[in-house]
Coordinates of C-alpha atoms in Angstrom, one line a residue:
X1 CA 164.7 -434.3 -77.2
X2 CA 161.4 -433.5 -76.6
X3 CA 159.1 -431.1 -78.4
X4 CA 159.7 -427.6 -76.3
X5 CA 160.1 -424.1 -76.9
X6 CA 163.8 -422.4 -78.1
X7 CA 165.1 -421.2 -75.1
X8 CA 167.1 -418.7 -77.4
X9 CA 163.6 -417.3 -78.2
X10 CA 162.3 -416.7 -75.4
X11 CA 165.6 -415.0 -74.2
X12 CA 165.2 -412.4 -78.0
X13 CA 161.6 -411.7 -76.5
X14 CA 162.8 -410.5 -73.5
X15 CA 165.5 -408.7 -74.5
X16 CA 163.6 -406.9 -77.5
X17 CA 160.2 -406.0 -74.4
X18 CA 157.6 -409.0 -75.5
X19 CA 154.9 -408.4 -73.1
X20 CA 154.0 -411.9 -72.3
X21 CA 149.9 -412.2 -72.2
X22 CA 147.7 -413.6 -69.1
X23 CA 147.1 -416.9 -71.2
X24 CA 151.1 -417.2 -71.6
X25 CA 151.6 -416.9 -68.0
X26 CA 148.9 -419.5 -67.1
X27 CA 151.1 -422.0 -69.9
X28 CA 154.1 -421.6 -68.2
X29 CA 152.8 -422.5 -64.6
X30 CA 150.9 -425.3 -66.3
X31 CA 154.6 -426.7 -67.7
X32 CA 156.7 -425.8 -64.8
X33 CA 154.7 -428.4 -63.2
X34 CA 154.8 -430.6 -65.8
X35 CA 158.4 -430.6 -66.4
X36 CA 158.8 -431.4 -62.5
X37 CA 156.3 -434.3 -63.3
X38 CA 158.9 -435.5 -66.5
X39 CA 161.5 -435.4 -64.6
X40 CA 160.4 -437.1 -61.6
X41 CA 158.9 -440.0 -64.2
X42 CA 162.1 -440.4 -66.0
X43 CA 164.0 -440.7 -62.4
X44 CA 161.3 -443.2 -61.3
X45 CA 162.2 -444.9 -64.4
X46 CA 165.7 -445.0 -63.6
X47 CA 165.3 -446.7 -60.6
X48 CA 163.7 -449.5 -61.8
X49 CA 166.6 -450.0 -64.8
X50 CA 169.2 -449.2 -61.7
X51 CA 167.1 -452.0 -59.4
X52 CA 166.5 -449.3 -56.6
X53 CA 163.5 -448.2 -54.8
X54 CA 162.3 -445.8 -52.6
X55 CA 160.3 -447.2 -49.7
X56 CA 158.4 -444.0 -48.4
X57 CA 154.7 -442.9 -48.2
X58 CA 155.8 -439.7 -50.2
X59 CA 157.1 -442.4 -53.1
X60 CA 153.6 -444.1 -53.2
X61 CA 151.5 -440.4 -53.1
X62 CA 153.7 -440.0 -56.3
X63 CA 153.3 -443.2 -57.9
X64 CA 149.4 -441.8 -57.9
X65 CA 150.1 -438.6 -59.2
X66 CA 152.3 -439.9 -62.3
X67 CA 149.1 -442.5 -62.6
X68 CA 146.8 -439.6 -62.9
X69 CA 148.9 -437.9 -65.6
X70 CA 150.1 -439.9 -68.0
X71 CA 152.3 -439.4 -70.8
X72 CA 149.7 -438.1 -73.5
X73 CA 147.1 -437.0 -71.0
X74 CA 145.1 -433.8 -71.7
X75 CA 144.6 -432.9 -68.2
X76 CA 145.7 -429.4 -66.8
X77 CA 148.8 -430.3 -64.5
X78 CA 148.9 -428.8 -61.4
X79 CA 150.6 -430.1 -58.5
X80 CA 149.3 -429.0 -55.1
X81 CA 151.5 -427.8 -52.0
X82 CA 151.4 -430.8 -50.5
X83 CA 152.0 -432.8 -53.5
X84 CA 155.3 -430.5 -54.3
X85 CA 156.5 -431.5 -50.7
X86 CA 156.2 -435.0 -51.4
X87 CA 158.2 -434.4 -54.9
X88 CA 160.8 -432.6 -53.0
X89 CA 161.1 -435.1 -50.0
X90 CA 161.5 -438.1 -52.4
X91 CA 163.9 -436.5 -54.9
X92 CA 166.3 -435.7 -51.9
X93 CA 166.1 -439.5 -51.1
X94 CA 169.0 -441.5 -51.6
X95 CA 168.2 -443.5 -54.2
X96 CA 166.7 -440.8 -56.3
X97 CA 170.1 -439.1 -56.0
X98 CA 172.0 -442.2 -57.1
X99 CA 170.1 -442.4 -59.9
X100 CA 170.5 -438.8 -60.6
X101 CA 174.2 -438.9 -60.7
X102 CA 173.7 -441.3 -63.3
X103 CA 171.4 -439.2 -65.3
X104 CA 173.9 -439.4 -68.4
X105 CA 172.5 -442.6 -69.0
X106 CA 168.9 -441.4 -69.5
X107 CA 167.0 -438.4 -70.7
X108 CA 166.4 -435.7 -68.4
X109 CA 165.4 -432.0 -68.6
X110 CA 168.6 -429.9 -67.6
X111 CA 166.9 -428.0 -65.2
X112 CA 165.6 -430.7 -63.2
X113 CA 167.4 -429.8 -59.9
X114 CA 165.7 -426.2 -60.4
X115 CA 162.1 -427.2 -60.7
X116 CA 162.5 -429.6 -57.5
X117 CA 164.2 -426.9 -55.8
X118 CA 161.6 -424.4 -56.6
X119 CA 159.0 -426.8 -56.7
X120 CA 157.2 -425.3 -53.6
X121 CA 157.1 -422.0 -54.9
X122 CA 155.3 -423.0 -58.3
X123 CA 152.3 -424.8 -56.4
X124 CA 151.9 -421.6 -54.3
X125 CA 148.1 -420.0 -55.1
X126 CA 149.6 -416.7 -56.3
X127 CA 152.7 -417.4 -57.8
X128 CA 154.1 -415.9 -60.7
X129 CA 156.9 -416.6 -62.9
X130 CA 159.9 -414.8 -62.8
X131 CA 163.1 -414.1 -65.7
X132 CA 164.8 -417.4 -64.4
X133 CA 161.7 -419.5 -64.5
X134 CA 160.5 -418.1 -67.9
X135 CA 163.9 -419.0 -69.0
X136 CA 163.9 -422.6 -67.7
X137 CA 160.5 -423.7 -68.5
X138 CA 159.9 -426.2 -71.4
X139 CA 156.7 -425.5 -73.0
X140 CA 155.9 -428.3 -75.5
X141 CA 155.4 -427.1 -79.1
X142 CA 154.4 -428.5 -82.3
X143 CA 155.4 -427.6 -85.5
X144 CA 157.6 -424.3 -86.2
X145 CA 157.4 -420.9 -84.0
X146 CA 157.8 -417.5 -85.6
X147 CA 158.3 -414.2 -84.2
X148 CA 158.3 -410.7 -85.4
X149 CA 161.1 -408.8 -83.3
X150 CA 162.3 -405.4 -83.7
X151 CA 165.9 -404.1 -83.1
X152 CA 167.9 -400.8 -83.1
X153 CA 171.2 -400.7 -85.4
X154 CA 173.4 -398.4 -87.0
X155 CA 171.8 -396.3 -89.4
X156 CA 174.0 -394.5 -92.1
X157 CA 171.5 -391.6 -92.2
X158 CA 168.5 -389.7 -90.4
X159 CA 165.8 -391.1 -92.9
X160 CA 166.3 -394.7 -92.4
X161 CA 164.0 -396.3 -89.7
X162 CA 164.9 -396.4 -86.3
X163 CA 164.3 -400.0 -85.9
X164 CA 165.4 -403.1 -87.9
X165 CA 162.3 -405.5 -88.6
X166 CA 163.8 -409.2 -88.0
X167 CA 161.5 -412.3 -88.5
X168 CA 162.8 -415.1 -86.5
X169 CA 161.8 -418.8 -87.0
X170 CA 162.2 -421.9 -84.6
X171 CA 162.4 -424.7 -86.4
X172 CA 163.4 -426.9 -83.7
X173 CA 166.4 -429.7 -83.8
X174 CA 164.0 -433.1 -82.9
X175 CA 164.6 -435.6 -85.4
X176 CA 160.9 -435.7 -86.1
X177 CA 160.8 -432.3 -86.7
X178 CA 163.4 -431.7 -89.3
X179 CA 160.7 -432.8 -92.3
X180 CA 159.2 -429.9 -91.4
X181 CA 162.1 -427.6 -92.3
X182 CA 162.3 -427.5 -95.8
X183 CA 159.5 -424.8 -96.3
X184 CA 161.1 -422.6 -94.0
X185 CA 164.2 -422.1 -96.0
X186 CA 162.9 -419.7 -98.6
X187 CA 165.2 -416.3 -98.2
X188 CA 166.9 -417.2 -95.3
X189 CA 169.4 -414.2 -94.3
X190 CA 171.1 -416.1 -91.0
X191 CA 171.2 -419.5 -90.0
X192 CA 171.1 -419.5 -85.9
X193 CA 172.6 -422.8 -84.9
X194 CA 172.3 -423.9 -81.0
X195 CA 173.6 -427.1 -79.3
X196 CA 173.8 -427.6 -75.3
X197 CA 177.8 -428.2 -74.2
X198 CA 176.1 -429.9 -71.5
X199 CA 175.1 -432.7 -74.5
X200 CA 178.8 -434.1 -73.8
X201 CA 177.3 -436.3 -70.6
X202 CA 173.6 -436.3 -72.0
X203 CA 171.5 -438.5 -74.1
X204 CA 168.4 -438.4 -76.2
X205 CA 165.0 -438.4 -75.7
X206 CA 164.2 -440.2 -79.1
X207 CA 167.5 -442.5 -79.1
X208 CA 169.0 -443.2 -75.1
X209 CA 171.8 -444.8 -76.9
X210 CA 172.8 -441.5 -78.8
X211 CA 175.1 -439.3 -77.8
X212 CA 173.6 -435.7 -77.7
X213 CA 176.6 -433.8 -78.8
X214 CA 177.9 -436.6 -81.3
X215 CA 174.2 -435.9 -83.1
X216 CA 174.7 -432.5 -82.8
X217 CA 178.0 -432.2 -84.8
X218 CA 175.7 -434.3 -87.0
X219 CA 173.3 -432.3 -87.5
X220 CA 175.7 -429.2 -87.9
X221 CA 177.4 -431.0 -90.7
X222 CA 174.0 -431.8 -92.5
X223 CA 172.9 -428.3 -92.3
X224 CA 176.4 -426.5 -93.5
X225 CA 176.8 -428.5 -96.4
X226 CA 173.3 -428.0 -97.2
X227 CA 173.9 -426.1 -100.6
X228 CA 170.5 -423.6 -99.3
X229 CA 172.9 -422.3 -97.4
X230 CA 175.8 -422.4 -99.5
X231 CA 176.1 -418.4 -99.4
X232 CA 174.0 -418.0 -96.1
X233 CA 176.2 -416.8 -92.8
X234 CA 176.1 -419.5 -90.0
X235 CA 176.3 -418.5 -86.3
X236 CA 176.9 -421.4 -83.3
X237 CA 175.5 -420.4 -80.2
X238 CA 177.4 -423.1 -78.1
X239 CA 174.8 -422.6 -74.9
X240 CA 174.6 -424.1 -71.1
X241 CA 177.8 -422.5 -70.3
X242 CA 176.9 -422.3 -66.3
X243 CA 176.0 -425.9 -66.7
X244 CA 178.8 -427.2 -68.6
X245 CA 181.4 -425.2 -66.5
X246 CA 180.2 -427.2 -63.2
X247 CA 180.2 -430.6 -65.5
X248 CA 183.5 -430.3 -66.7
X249 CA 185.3 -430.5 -63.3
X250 CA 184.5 -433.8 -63.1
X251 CA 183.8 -435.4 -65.8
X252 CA 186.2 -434.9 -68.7
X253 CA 185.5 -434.2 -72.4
X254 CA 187.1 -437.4 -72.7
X255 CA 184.0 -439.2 -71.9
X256 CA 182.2 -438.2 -75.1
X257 CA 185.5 -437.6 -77.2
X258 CA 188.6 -440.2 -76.7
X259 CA 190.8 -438.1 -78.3
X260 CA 190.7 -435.1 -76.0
X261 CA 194.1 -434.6 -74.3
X262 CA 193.4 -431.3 -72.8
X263 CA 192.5 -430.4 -69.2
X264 CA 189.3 -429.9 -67.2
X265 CA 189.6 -426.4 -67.2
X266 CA 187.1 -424.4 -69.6
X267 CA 189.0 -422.8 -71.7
X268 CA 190.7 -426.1 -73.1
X269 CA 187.5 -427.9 -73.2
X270 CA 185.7 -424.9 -75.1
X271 CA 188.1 -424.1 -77.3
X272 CA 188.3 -428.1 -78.5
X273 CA 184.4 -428.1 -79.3
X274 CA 184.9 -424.9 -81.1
X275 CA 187.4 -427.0 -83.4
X276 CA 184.8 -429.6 -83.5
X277 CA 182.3 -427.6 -84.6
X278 CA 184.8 -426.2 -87.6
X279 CA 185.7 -429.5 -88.7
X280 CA 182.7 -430.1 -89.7
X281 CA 182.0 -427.0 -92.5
X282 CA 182.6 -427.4 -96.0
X283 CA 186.1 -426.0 -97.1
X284 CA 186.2 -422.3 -97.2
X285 CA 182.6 -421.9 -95.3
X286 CA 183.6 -419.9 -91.8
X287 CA 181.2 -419.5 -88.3
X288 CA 181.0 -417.1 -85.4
X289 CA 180.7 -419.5 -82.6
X290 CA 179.4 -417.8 -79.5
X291 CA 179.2 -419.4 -75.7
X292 CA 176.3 -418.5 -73.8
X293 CA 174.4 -418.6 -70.3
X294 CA 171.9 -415.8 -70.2
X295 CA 170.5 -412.8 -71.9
X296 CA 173.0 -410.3 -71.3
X297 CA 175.7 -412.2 -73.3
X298 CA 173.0 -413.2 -76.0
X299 CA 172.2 -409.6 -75.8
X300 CA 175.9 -409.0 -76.2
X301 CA 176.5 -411.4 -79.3
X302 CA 172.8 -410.6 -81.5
X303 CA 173.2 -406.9 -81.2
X304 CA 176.7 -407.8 -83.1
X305 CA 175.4 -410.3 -85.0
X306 CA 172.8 -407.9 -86.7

């Protein structure tokens, strides 16, 4: 995937009160609008691999835009009203959609149909974010994020501190990143492990022939064995439930994995990843696997965690 920031940690600074700064809410206009912009590049890309085309003056308006922000560029994105109207009109089209349903073939940010729904909203003069868009954006990031967080837990007596001090570290899961991770593991007390269950129907952003979950078992498997964290406890955060959920109705586990027999229901189609998952530890190494959509289950599942 690309470079963007944990969603799990911006959901831990909400629930744990981060006041996000003035200059934090100008970023996250600034990639609201550039993740509609990635999106609508990648479907425009489609189109062409798909041979179809969309013959409108709202298409060619677009065409300019994505000209005046290329991949790389420095510029500020910022779409204007009309500009958003013309993203909206054209990804309703019907050969935007066709290509859309297709979107397992190619990367594209999960949240696409929410930024073109929303779109006219973001290029409004006084908008500001709310919890669902702070929660959706993708702000790129290099390198590794760290946050200080405090939480309340259980103290055994009056003298200990009220709050617990917790230092947590995104490392991110990109393959270029990962060289990056090996100065991170001194005294590590948790390994948080997340992988979309959307990834099933999904590809990568480096590799469009690989699999997203397939390189996530992968990865799991790297890291468990890993003998840092031989003694280290391991919790799966198994996220995109919403998303996954909606998926699964129609297109089966099967897809990804040929030897899935179950149903389309959830349960079945959880509880077969969570196997997954477990096949791949070292014998005798164990994981709290946890599905989650928003903060109040994440809430739910850290404050037991710590």
């Amino acid at each position: 995937e690309k470079l963007y920031q944990g969603t799990i940690l911006k959901q831990l600074e909400s629930i744990h009160n981060h006041k996000i700064r003035k200059f934090q809410v100008e970023n996250i206009i600034t990639s609201l609008h550039e993740n509609a912009l990635d999106c609508m590049r990648s479907l425009f890309q489609a189109l062409d691999n798909y041979g179809l085309k969309v013959e409108s003056r709202e298409a060619a308006r677009i065409m300019d835009v994505l000209e005046r922000y290329e991949p790389g560029s420095t510029k500020r994105i910022k779409l204007s009203a009309a500009e958003a109207a013309d993203f909206q009109a054209v990804y309703k089209s019907d050969p935007i959609q066709q290509a859309y349903k297709r979107r397992a073939e190619f990367w594209l940010l999960d949240s696409c149909e929410y930024y073109m729904r929303n779109l006219d909203r973001f290029a409004q003069e006084d908008f500001e974010p709310n919890e669902e868009d702070i929660l959706r954006v993708r702000i790129r990031t290099t390198g590794i994020i760290s946050k200080d967080l405090k939480t309340r837990y259980q103290r055994e007596h009056d003298l200990e501190p009220p709050y617990m001090n917790i230092k947590m570290v995104d490392v991110g899961g990109q393959r270029n990143e990962r060289k990056k991770w090996l100065h991170c593991f001194d005294d590590v007390k948790c390994v948080l492990f997340l992988s979309s269950m959307a990834g099933y129907r999904q590809v990568l952003f480096e590799d469009c022939k690989k699999n997203r979950m397939i390189e996530s078992l992968e990865l799991f498997r790297k890291i468990s064995h890993d003998r840092t964290f031989r003694d280290v406890p391991i919790i799966l955060f198994l996220n995109k439930k919403d998303l996954f959920e909606q998926m699964i109705r129609s297109e089966s586990l099967s897809t990804c994995f040929p030897e899935y027999k179950g149903d389309n229901s959830y349960a079945s189609a959880f509880g077969f990843l969570k196997a997954k998952f477990r096949e791949q530890l070292p014998k005798g190494k164990e994981v709290s696997i946890f599905d989650v959509t928003g903060c109040l289950i994440l809430q739910f599942s850290f404050t037991n965690i710590i």
